[in-house]
PDB file of C-alpha atoms in Angstrom:
ATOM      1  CA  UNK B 221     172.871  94.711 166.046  1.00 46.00           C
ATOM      2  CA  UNK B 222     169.931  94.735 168.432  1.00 46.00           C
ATOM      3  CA  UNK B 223     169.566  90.709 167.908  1.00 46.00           C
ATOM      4  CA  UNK B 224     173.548  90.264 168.295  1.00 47.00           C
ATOM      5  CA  UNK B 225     173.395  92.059 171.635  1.00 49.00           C
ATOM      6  CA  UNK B 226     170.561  89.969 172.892  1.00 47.00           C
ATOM      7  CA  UNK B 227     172.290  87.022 171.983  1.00 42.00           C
ATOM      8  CA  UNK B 228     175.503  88.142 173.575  1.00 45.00           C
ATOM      9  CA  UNK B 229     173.928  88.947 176.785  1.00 51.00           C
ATOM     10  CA  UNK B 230     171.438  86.445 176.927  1.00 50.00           C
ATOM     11  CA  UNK B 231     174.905  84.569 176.334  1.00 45.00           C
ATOM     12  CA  UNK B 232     176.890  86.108 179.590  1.00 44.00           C
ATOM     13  CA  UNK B 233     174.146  85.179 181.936  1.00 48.00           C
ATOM     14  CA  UNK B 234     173.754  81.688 180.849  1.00 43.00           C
ATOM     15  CA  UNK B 235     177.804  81.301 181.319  1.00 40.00           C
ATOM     16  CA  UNK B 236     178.048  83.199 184.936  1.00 42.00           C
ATOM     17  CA  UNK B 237     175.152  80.876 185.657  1.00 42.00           C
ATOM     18  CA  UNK B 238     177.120  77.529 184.929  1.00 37.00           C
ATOM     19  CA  UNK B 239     180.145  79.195 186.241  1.00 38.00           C
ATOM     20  CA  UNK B 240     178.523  79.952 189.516  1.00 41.00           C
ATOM     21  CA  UNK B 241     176.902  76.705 189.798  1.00 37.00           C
ATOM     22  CA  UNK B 242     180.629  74.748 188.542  1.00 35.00           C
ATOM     23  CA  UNK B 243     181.836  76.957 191.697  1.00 37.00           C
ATOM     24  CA  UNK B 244     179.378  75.507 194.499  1.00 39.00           C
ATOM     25  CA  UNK B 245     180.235  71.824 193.566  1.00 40.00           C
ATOM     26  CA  UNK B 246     183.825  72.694 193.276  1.00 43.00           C
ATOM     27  CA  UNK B 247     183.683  74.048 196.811  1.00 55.00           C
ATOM     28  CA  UNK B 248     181.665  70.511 197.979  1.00 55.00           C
ATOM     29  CA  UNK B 249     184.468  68.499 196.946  1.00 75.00           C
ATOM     30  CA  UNK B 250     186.970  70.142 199.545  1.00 84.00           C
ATOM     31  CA  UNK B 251     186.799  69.654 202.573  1.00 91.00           C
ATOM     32  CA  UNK B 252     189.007  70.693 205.545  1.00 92.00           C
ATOM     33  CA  UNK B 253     188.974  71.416 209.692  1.00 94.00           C
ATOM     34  CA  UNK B 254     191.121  72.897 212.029  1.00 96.00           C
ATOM     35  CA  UNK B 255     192.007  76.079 213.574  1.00 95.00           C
ATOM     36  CA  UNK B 256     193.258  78.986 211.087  1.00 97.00           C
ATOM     37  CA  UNK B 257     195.414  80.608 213.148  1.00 97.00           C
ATOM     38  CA  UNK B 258     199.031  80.637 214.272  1.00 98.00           C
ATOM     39  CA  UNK B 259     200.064  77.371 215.372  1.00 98.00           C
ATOM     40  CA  UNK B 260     197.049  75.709 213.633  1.00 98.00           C
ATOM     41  CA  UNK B 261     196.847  72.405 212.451  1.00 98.00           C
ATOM     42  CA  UNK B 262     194.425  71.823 209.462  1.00 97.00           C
ATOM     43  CA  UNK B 263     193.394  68.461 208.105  1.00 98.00           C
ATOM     44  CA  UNK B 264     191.360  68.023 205.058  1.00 96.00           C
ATOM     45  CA  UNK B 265     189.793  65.886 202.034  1.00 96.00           C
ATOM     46  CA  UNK B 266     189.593  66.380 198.325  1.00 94.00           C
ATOM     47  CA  UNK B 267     188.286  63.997 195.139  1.00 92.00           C
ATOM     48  CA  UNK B 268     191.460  61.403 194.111  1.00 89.00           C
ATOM     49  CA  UNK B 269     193.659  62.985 191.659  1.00 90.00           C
ATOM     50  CA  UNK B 270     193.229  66.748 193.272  1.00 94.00           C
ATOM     51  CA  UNK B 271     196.389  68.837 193.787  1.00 95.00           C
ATOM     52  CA  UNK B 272     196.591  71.089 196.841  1.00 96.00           C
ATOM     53  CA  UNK B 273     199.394  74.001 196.953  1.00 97.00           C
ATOM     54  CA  UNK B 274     199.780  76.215 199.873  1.00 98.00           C
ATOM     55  CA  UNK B 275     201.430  79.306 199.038  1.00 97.00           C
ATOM     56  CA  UNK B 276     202.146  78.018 196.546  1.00 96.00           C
ATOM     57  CA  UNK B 277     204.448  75.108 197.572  1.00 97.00           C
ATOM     58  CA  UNK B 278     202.619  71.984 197.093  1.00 98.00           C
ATOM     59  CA  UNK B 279     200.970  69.758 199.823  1.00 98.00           C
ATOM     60  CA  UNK B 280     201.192  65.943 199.853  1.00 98.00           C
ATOM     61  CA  UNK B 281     198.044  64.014 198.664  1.00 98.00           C
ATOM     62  CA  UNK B 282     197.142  60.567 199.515  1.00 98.00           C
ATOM     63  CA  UNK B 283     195.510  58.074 197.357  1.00 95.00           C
ATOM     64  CA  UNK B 284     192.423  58.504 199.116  1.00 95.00           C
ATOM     65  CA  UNK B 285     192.699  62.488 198.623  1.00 96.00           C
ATOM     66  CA  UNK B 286     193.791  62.960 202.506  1.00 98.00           C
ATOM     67  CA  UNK B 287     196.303  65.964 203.749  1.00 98.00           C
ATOM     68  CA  UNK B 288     197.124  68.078 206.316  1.00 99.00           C
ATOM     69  CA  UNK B 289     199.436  70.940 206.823  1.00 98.00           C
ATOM     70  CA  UNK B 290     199.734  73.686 209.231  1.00 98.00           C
ATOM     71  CA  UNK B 291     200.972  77.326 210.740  1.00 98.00           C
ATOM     72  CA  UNK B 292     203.807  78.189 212.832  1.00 97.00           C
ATOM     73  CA  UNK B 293     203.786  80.433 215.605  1.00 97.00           C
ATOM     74  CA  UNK B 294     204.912  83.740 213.140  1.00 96.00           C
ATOM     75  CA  UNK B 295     202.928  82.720 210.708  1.00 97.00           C
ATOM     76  CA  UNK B 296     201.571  85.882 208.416  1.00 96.00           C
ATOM     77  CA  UNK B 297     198.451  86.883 208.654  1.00 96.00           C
ATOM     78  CA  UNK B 298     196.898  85.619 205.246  1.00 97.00           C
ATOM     79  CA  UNK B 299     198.087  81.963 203.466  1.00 97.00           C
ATOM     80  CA  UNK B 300     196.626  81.043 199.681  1.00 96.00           C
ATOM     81  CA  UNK B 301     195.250  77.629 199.664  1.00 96.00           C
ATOM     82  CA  UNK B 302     195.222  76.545 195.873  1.00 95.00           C
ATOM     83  CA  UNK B 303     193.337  73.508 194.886  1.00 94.00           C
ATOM     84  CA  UNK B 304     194.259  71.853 190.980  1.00 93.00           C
ATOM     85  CA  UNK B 305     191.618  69.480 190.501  1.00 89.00           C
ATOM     86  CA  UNK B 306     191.946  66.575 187.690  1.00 85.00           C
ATOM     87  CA  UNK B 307     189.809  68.110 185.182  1.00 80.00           C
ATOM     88  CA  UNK B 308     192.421  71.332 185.263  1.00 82.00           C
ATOM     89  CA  UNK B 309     189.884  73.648 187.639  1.00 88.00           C
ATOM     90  CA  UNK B 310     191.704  75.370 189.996  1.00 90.00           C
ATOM     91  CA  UNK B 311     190.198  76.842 192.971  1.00 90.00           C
ATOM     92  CA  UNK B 312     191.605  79.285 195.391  1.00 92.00           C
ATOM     93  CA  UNK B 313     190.883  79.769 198.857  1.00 92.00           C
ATOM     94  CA  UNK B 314     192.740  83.498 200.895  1.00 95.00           C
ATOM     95  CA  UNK B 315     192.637  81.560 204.209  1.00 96.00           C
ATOM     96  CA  UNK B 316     192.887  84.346 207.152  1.00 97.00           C
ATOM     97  CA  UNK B 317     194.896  83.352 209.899  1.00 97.00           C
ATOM     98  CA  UNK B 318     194.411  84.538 213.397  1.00 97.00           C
ATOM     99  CA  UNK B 319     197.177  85.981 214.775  1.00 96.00           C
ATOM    100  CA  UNK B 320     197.852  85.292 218.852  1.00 96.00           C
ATOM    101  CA  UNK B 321     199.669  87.564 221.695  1.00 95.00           C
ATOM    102  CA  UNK B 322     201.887  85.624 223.686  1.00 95.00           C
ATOM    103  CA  UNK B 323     202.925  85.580 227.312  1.00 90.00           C
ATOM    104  CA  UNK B 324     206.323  85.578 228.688  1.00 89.00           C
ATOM    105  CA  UNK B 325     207.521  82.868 230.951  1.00 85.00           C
ATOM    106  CA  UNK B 326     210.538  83.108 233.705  1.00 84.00           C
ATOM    107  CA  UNK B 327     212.228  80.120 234.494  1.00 82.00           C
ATOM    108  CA  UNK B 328     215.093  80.778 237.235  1.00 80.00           C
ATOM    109  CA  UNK B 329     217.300  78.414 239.281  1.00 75.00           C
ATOM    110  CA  UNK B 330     218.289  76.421 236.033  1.00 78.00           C
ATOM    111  CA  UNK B 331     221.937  74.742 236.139  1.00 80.00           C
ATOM    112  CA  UNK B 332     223.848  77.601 234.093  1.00 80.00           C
ATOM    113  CA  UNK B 333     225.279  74.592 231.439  1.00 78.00           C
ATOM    114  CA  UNK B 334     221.462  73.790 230.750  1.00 77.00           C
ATOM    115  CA  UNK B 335     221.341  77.974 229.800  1.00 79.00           C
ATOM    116  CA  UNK B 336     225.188  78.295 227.951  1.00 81.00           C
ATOM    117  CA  UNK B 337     226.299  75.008 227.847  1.00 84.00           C
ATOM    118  CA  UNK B 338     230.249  74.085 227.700  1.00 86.00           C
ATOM    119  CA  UNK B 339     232.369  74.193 224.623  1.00 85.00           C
ATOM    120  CA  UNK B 340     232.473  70.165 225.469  1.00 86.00           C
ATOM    121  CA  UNK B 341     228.793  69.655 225.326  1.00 89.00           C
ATOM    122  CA  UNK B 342     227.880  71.412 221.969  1.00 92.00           C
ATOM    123  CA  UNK B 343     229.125  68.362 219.783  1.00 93.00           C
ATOM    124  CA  UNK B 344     226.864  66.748 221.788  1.00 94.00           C
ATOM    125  CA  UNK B 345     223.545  69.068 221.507  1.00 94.00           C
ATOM    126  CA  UNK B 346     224.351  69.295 217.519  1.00 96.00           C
ATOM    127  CA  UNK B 347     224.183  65.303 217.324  1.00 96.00           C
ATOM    128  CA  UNK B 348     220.908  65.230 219.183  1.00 97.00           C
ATOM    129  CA  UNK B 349     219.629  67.853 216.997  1.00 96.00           C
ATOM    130  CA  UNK B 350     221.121  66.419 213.929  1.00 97.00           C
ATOM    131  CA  UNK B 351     218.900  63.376 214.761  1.00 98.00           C
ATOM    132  CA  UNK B 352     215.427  65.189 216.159  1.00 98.00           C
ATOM    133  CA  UNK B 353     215.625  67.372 212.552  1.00 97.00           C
ATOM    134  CA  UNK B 354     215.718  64.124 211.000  1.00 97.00           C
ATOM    135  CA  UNK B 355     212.452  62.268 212.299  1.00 98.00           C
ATOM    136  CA  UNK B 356     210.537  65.180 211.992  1.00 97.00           C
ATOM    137  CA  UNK B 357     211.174  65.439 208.084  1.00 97.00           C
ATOM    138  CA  UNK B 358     209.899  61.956 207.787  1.00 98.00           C
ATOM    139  CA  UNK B 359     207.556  62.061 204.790  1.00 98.00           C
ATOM    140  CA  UNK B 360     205.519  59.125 205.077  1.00 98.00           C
ATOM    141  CA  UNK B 361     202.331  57.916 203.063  1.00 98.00           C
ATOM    142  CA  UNK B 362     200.781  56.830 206.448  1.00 98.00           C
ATOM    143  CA  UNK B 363     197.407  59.310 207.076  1.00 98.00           C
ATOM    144  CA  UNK B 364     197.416  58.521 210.610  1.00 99.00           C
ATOM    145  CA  UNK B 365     197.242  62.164 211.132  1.00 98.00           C
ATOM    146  CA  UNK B 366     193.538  62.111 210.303  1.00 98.00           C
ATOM    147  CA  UNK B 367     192.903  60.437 213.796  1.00 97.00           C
ATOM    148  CA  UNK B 368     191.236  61.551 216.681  1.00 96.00           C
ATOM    149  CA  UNK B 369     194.639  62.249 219.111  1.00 98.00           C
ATOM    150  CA  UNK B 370     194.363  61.948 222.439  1.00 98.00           C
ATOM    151  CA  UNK B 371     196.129  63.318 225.223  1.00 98.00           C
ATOM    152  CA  UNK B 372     199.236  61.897 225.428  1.00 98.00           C
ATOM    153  CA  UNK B 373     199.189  61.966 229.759  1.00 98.00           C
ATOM    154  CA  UNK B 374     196.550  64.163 231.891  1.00 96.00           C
ATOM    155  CA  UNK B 375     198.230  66.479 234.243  1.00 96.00           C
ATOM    156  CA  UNK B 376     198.464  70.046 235.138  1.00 96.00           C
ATOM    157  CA  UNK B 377     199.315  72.705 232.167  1.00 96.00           C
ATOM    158  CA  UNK B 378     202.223  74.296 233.485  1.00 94.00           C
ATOM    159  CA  UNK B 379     203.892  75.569 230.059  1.00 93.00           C
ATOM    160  CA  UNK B 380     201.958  76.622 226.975  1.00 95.00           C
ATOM    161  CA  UNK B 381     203.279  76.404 223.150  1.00 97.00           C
ATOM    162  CA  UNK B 382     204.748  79.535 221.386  1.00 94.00           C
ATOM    163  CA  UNK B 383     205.499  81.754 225.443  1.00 93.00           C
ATOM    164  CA  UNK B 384     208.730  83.497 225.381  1.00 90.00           C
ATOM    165  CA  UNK B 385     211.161  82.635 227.673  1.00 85.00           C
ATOM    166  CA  UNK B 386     213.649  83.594 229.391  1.00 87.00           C
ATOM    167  CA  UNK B 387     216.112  81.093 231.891  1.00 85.00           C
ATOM    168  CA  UNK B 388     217.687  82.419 233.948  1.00 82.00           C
ATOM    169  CA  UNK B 389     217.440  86.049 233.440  1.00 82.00           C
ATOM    170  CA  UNK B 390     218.182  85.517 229.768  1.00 78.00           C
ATOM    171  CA  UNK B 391     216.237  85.545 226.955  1.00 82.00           C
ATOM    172  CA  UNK B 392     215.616  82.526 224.478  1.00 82.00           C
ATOM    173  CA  UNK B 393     213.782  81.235 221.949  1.00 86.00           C
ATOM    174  CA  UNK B 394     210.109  80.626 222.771  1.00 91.00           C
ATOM    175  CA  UNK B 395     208.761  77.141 223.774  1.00 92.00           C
ATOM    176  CA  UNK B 396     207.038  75.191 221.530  1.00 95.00           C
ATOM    177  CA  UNK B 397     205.164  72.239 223.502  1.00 96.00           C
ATOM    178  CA  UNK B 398     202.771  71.939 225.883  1.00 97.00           C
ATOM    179  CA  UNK B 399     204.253  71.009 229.519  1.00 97.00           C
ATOM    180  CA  UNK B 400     202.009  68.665 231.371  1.00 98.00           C
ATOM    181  CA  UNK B 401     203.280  68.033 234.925  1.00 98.00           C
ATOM    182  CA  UNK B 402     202.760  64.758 236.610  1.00 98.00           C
ATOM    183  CA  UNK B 403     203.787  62.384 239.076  1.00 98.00           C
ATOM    184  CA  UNK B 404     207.384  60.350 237.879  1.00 98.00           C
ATOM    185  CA  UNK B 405     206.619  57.174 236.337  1.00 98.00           C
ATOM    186  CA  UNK B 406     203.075  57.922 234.608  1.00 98.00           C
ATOM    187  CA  UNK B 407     202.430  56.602 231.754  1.00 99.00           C
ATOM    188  CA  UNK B 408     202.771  58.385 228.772  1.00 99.00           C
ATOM    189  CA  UNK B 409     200.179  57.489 225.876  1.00 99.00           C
ATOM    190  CA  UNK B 410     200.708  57.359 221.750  1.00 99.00           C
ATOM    191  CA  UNK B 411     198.017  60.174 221.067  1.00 98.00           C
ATOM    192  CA  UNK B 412     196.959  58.596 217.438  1.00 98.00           C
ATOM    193  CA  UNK B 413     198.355  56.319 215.427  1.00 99.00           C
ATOM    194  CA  UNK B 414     202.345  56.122 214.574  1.00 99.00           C
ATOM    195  CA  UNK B 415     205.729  54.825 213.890  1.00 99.00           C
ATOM    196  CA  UNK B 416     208.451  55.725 216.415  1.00 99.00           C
ATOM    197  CA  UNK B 417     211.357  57.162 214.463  1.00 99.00           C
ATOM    198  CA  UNK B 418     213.122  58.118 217.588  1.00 99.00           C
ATOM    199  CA  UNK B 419     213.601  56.717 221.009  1.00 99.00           C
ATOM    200  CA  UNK B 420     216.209  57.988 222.775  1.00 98.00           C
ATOM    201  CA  UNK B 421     218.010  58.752 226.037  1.00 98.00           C
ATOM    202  CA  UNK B 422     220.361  61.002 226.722  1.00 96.00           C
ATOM    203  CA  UNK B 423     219.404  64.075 224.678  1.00 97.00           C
ATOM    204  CA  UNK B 424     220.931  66.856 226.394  1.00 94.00           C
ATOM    205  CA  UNK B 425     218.300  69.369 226.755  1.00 94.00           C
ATOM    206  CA  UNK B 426     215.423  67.168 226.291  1.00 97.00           C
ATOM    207  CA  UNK B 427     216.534  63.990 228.182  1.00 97.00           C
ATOM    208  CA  UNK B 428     214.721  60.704 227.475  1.00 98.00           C
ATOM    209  CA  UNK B 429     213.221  61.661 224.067  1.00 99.00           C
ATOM    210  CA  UNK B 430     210.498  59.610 221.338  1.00 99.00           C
ATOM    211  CA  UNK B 431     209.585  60.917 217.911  1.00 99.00           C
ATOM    212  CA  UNK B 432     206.303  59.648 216.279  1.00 99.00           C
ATOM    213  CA  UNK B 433     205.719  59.541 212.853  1.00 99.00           C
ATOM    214  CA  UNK B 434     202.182  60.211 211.837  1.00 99.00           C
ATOM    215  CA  UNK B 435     202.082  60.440 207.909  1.00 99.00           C
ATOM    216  CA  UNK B 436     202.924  63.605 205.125  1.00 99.00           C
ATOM    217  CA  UNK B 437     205.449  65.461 207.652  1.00 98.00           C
ATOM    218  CA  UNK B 438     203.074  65.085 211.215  1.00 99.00           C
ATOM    219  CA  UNK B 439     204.759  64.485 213.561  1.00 99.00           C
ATOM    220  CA  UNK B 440     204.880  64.311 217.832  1.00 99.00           C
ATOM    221  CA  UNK B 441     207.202  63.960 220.134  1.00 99.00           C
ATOM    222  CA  UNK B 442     208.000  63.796 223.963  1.00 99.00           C
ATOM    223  CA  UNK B 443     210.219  64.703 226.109  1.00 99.00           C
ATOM    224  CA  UNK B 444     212.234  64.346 229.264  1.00 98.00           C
ATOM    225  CA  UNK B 445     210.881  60.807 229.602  1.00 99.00           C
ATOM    226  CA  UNK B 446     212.448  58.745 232.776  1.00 98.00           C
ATOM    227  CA  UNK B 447     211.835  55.464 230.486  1.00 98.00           C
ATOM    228  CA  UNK B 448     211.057  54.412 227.235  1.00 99.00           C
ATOM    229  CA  UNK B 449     208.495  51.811 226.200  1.00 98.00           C
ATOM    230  CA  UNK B 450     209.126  51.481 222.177  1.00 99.00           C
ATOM    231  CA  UNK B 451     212.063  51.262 219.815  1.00 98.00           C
ATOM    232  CA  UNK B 452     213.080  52.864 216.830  1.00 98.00           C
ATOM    233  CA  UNK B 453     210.772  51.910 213.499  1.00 98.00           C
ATOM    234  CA  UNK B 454     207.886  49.993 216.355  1.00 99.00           C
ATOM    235  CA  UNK B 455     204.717  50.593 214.704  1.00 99.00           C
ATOM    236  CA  UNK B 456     202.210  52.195 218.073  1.00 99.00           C
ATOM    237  CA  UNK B 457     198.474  51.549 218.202  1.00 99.00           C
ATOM    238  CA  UNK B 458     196.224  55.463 219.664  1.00 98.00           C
ATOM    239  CA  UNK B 459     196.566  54.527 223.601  1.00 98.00           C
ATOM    240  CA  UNK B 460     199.678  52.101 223.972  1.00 99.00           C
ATOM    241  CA  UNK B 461     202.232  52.798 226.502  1.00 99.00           C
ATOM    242  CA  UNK B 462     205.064  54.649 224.735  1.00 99.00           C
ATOM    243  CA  UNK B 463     207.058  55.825 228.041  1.00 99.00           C
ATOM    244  CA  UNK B 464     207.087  56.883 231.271  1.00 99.00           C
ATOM    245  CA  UNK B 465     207.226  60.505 232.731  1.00 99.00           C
ATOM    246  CA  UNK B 466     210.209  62.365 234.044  1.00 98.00           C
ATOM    247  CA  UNK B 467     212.773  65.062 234.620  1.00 97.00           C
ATOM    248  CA  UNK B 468     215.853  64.075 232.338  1.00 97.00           C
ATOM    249  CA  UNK B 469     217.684  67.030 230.038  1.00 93.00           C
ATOM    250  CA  UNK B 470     216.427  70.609 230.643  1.00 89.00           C
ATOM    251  CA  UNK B 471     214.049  70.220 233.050  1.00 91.00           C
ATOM    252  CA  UNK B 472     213.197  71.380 237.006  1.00 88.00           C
ATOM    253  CA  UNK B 473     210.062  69.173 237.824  1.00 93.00           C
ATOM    254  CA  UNK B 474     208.334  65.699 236.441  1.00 98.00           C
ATOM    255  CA  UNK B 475     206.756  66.645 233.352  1.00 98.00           C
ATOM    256  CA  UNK B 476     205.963  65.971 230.141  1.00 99.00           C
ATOM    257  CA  UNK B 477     206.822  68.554 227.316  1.00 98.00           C
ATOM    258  CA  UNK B 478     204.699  67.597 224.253  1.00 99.00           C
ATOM    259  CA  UNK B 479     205.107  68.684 220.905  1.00 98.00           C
ATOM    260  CA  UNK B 480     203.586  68.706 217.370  1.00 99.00           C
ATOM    261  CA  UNK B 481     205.459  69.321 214.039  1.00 99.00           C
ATOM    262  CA  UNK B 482     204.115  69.734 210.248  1.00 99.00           C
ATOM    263  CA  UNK B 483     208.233  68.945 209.189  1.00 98.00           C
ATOM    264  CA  UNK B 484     210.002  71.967 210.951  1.00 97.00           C
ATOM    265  CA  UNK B 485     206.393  74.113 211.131  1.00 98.00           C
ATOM    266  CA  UNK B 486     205.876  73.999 215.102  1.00 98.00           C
ATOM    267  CA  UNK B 487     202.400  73.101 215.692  1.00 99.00           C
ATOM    268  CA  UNK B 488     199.902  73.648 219.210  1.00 98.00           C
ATOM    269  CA  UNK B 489     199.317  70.323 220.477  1.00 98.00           C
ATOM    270  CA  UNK B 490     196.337  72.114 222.263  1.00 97.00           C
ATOM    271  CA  UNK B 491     194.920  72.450 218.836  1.00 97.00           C
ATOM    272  CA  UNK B 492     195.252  69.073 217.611  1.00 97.00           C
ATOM    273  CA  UNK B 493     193.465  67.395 220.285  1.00 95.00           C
ATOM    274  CA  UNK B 494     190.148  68.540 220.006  1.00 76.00           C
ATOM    275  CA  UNK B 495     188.663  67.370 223.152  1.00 73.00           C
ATOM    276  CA  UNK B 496     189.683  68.887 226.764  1.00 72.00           C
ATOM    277  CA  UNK B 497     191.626  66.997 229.032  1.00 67.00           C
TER     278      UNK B 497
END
């Protein structure tokens, strides 16, 4: 009885040894950055063949074991980050996201259609959102999203992603760019690289609008553009011209109002670009 315990135990520790020392290299072969927080954007690496869920819902894969997903403004304040690897280990990850306060923005002196538009004007704004909701589902295999974005113009920060707003004197839903004023006409830049799946003008609240595609649901786009510089399905280089700043749709200044999307998550484009401008 004695011997059999020995054995057992002797047993135990040899298996939380190899189990503890299968966990370390199954940690190596993930590998992820970005900010966990709300409006995060992370971007990561595992071994070909690995599965990656979060919460459950699985997350595209390249060939090459690329992804990238991220966290909306609400998001709760802990996600489950599941990794399936080929040879059936599955590791899980509680990621702890940051939650943020958020200022509140006043924005009077707005034309009072751009606030309640007309009862002719809302076919119109359901068309133009008809077609943003469609670019930004885009589910490419392109992993441009793994590049190094830039900023799409340099300017002053006059508007910041997830502040609440209210136009007019009336509350609405909060913004979710990044407004970068700047003189009319400056040249707007692709950030990384893409695939325009919308160029546009004529949007109704955001004027002279371009969608880029970026791969797996990453996507950018910009707003109340005075000009556009590509056309629908162009493939974009990080750094070519894509437009040209200006006031169209929604808008009481030059400016450009940049945004990021993981499909409809809203994204910070202050955390995606990891350099300042």
């Amino acid at each position: 009885m004695i011997k059999s315990d020995i054995f057992m135990s002797k047993y135990l520790i040899i298996f939380f040894i190899l189990l503890l020392v299968s966990s370390q290299v199954f940690s190596q072969d993930l590998n992820y950055y970005g900010e966990l927080t709300q409006g995060g954007l992370i971007r990561g690496k595992v071994k070909q063949g690995t599965k990656v869920f979060l919460d459950e819902k699985p997350v595209k894969v390249s060939r090459d074991g690329l992804f990238v997903f991220g966290f909306g403004r609400n998001h709760r304040a802990v996600s489950r980050l599941k990794i399936k690897y080929n040879n059936d280990l599955v590791e899980e990850k509680i990621l702890t996201i940051v939650s943020r306060d958020w200022k509140t923005q006043k924005i009077d002196n707005l034309p009072s259609k751009m606030v309640v538009p007309n009862k002719d004007s809302l076919k119109t704004i359901r068309d133009n959102n008809i077609a943003i909701s469609s670019a930004r589902n885009i589910n490419s295999n392109e992993t441009w999203f793994m590049d190094d974005f830039i900023w799409p113009v340099k300017g002053i920060i006059t508007g910041t992603y997830g502040t609440k707003r209210i136009l007019n004197g009336e509350s609405r839903q909060p913004h979710y760019g990044i407004d970068i004023a700047a003189p009319n006409g400056t040249e707007v830049l692709a950030p990384a690289r893409g695939r325009v799946t919308l160029s546009e003008l004529g949007h109704y609240y955001t004027g002279g609008t371009i969608i880029l595609d970026h791969g797996h649901g990453l996507s950018t786009a910009y707003l109340h553009l005075k000009k556009l510089n590509v056309t629908l399905g162009q493939k974009v280089s990080k750094g070519q011209i894509i437009g040209y700043v200006g006031s169209t749709g929604r808008s009481t200044g030059d400016h450009l109002d940049w945004r990021v999307n993981w499909f409809k998550v809203r994204i910070d484009p202050q955390l995606v670009v990891r350099k300042k401008m």
